mmCIF file of C-alpha atoms in Angstrom:
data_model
loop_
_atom_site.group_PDB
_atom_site.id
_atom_site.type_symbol
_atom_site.label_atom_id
_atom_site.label_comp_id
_atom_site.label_asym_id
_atom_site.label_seq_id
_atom_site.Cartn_x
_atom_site.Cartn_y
_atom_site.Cartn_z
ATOM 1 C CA UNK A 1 -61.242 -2.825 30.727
ATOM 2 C CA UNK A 2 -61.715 0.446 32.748
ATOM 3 C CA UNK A 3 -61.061 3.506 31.957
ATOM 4 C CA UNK A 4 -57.396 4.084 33.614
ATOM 5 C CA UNK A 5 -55.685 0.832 32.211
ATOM 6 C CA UNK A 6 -56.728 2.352 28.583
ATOM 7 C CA UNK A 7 -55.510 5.751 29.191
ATOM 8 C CA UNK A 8 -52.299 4.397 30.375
ATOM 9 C CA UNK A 9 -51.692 1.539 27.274
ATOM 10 C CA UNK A 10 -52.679 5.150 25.058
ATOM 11 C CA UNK A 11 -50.123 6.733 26.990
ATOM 12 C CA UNK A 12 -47.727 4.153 26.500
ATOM 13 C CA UNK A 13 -48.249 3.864 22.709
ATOM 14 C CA UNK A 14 -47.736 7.441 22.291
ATOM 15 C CA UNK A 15 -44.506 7.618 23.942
ATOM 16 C CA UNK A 16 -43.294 4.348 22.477
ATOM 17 C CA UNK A 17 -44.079 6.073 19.190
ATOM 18 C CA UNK A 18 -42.663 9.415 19.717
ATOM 19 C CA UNK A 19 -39.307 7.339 20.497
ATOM 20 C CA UNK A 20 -39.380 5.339 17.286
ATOM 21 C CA UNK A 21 -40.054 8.415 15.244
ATOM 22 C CA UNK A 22 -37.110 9.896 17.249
ATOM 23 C CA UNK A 23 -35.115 7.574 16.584
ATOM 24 C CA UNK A 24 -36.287 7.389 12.783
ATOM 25 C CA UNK A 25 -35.154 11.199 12.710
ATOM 26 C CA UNK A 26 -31.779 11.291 14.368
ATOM 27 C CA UNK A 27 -30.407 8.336 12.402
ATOM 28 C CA UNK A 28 -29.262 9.123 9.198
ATOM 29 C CA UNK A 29 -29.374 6.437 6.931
ATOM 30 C CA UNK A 30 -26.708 5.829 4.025
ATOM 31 C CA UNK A 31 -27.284 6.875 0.916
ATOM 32 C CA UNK A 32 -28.705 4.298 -1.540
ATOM 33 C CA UNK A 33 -26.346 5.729 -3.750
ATOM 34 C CA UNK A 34 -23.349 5.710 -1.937
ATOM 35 C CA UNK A 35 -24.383 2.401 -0.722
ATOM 36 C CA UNK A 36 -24.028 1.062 -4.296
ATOM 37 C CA UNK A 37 -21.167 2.690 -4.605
ATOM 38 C CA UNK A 38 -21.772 5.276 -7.178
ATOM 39 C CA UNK A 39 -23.306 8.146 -8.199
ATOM 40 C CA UNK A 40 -26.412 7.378 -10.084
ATOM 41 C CA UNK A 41 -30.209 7.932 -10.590
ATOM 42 C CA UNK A 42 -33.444 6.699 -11.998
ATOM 43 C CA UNK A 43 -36.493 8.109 -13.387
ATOM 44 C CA UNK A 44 -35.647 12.187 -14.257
ATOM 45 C CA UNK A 45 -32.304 12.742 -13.774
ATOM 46 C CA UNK A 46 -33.022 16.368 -12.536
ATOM 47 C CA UNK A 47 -33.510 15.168 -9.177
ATOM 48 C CA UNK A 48 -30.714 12.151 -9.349
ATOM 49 C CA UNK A 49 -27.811 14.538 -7.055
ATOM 50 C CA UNK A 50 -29.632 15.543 -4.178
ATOM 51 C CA UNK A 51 -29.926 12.099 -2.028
ATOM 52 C CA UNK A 52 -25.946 11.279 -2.678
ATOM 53 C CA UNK A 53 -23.473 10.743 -0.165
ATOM 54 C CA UNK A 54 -21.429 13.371 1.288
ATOM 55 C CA UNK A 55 -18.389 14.045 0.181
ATOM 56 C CA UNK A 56 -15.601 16.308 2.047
ATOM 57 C CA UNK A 57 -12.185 16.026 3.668
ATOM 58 C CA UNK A 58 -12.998 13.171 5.733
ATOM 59 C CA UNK A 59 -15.905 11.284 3.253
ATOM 60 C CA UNK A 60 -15.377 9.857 0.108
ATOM 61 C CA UNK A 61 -11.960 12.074 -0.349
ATOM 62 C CA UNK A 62 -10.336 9.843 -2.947
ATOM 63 C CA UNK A 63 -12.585 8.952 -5.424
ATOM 64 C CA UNK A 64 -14.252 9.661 -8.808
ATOM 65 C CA UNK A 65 -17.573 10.906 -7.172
ATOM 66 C CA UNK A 66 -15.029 13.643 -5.568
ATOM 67 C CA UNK A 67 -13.382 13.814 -8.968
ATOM 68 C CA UNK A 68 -16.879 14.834 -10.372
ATOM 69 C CA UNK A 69 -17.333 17.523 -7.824
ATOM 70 C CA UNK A 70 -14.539 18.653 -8.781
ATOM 71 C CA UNK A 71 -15.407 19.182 -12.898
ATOM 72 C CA UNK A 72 -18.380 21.072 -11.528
ATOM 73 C CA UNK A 73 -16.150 23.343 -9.689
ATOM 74 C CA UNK A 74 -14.007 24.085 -12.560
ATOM 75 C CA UNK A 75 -17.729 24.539 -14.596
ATOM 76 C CA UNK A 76 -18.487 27.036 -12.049
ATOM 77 C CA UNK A 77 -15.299 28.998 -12.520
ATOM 78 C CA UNK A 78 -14.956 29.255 -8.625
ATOM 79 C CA UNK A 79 -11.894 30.572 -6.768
ATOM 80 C CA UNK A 80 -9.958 28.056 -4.999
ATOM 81 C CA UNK A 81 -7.357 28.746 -1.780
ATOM 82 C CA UNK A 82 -4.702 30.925 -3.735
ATOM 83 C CA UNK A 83 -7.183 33.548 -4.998
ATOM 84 C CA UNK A 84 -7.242 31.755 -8.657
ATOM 85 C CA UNK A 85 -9.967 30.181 -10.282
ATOM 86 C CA UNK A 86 -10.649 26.212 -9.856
ATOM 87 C CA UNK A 87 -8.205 25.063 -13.242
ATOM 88 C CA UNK A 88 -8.237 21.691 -14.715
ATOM 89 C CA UNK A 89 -5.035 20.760 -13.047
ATOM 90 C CA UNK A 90 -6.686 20.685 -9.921
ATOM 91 C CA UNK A 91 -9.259 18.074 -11.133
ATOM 92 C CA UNK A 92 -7.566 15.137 -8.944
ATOM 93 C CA UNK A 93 -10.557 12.879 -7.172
ATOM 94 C CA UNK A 94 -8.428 13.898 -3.614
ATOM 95 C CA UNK A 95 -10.896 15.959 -1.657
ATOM 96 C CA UNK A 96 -8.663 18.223 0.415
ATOM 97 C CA UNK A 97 -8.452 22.035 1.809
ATOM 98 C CA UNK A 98 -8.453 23.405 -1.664
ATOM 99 C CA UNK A 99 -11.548 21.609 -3.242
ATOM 100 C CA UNK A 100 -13.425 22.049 0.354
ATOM 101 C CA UNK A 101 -12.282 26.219 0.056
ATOM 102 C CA UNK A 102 -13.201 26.165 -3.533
ATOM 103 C CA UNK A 103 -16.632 24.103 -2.324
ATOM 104 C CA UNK A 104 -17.401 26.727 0.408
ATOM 105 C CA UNK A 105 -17.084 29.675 -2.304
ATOM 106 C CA UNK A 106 -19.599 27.939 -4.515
ATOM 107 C CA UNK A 107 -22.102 27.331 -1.794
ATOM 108 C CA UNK A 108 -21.752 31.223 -0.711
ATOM 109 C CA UNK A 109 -22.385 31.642 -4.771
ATOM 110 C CA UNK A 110 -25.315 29.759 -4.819
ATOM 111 C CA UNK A 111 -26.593 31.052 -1.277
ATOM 112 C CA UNK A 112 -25.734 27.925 0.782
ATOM 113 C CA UNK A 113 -24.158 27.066 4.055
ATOM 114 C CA UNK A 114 -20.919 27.344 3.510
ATOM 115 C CA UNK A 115 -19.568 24.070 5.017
ATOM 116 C CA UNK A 116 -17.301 22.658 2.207
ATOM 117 C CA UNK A 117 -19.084 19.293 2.511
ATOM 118 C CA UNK A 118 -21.035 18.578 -0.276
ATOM 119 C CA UNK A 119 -23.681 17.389 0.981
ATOM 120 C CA UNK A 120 -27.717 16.821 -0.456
ATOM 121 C CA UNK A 121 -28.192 20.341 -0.503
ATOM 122 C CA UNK A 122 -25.404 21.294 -2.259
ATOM 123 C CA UNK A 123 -24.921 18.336 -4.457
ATOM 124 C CA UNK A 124 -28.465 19.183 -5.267
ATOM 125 C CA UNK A 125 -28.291 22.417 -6.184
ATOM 126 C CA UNK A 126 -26.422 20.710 -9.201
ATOM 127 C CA UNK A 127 -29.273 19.571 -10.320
ATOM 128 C CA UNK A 128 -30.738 22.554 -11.752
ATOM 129 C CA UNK A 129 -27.592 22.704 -14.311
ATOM 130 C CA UNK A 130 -28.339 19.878 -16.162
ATOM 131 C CA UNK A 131 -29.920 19.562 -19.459
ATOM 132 C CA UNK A 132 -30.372 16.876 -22.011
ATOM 133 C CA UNK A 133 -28.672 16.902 -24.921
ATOM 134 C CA UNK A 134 -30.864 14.785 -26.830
ATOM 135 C CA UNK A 135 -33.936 17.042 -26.330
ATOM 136 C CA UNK A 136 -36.373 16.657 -23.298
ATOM 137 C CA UNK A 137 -34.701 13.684 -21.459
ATOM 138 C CA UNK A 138 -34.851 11.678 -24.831
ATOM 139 C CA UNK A 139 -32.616 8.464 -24.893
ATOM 140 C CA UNK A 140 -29.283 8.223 -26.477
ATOM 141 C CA UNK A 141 -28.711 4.978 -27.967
ATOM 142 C CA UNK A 142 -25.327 3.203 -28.119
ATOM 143 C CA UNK A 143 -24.392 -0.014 -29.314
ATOM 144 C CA UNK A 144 -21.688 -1.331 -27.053
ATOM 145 C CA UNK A 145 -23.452 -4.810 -26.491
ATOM 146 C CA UNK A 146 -23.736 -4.210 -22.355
ATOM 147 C CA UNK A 147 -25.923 -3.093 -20.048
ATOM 148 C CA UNK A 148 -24.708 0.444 -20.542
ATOM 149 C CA UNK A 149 -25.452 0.473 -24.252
ATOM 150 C CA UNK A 150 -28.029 3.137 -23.426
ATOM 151 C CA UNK A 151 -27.794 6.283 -22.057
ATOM 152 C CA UNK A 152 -28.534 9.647 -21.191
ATOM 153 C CA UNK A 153 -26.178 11.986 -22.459
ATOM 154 C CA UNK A 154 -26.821 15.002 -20.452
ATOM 155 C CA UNK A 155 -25.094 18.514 -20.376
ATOM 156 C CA UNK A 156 -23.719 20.067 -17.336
ATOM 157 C CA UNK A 157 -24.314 24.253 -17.812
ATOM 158 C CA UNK A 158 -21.605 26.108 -15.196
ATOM 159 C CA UNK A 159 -21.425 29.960 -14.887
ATOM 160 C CA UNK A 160 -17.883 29.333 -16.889
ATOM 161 C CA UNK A 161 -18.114 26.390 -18.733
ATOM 162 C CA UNK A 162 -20.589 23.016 -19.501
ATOM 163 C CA UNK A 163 -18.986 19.730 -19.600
ATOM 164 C CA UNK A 164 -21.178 16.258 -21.168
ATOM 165 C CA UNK A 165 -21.531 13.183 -19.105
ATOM 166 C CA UNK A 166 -23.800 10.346 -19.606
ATOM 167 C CA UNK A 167 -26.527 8.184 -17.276
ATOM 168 C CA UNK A 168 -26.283 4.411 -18.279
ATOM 169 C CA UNK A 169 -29.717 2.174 -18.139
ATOM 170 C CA UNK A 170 -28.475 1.010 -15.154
ATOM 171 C CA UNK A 171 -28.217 4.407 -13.473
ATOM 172 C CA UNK A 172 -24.452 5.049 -13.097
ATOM 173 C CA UNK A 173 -22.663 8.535 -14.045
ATOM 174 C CA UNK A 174 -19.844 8.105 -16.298
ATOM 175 C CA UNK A 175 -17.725 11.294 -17.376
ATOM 176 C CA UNK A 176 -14.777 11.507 -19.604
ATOM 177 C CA UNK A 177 -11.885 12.780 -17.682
ATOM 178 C CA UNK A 178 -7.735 12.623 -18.884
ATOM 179 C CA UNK A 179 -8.578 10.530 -21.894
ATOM 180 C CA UNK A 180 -10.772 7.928 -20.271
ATOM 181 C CA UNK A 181 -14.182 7.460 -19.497
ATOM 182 C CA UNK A 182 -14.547 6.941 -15.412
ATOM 183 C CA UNK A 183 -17.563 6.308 -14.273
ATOM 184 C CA UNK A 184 -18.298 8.359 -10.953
ATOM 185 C CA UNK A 185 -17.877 5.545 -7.998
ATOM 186 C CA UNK A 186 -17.624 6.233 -4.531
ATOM 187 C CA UNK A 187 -14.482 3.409 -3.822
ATOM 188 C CA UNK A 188 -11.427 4.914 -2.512
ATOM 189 C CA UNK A 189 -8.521 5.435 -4.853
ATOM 190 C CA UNK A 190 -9.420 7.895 -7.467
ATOM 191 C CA UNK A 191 -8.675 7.128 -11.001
ATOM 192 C CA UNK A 192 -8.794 10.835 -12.059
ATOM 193 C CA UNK A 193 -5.043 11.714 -10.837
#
């Protein structure tokens, strides 16, 4: 093999590699939580918020991953469209002009973009509220005879308020939310209304 023919395969290689790392870039993947349609985690749940799907006006807008958002809004005490702060007659799992204005006053709180989508950055910035209510990340045990006997039971601190929802073994997010305990899925038709 001379010296040309392997410059030019090196050539080749490189720019068939810059292309697939291009393309690995530019496509952005699903979430592997909003894939399995719902918000969950594993390991620490500090870091469970920041790699789930994107919720806004158009994305998962009726649903109880949306409804969710919404309980941290009303944590936060943000303002919604009217000038009045985020109340808990607003909580509905419908992601519309008023959650999205309440969302973009909460990312300009916590020094965000202020898109309205909640997206891994701001769904992450979540992250830092919680706390475990069981000391250190301890586990809560349960006997309900399934597989989400056990649980986290973790504590949501907002500038206003703090609100308790729970991590089952398997990794799902239930809250408890107008007398029943929903767990936070991404499937259309909210349950929180």
């Amino acid at each position: 093999m001379n010296f040309r023919m392997t410059r030019a395969r090196l050539a080749t290689g490189a720019v068939s590699a810059a292309v697939a790392g291009a393309l690995a870039v530019s496509a952005s993947p699903a979430s592997a939580s909003a894939a399995g349609g719902y918000v969950n985690g594993g390991g620490s749940f500090y870091d469970d918020f920041a790699d789930e799907g994107t919720l806004s006006t158009t994305s998962y807008k009726d649903t109880n991953a949306t409804c969710l958002w919404q309980i941290i809004l009303y944590a936060e005490g943000v303002k919604e469209s009217d000038g009045t702060q985020f109340d808990w007659a607003d909580i509905d799992g419908k992601y519309g002009s008023n959650t999205a204005y309440a969302t973009k006053q909460l990312q300009k709180a916590w020094g965000l973009t202020q898109d309205g989508k909640v997206g891994n950055k701001t769904f992450g910035a979540a992250d830092d509220k919680w706390n475990s209510t069981t000391g250190a990340g301890e586990l809560e045990y349960r006997s309900t005879g399934s597989t989400d006997a056990t649980k986290y039971k973790l504590r949501y601190h907002g500038s206003r308020y703090y609100f308790d929802i729970y991590r089952t073994t398997n990794g799902k997010y239930r809250f408890y939310h107008k007398n029943v305990w929903q767990y936070a899925s991404y499937k259309n038709n909210s349950s929180c209304s």
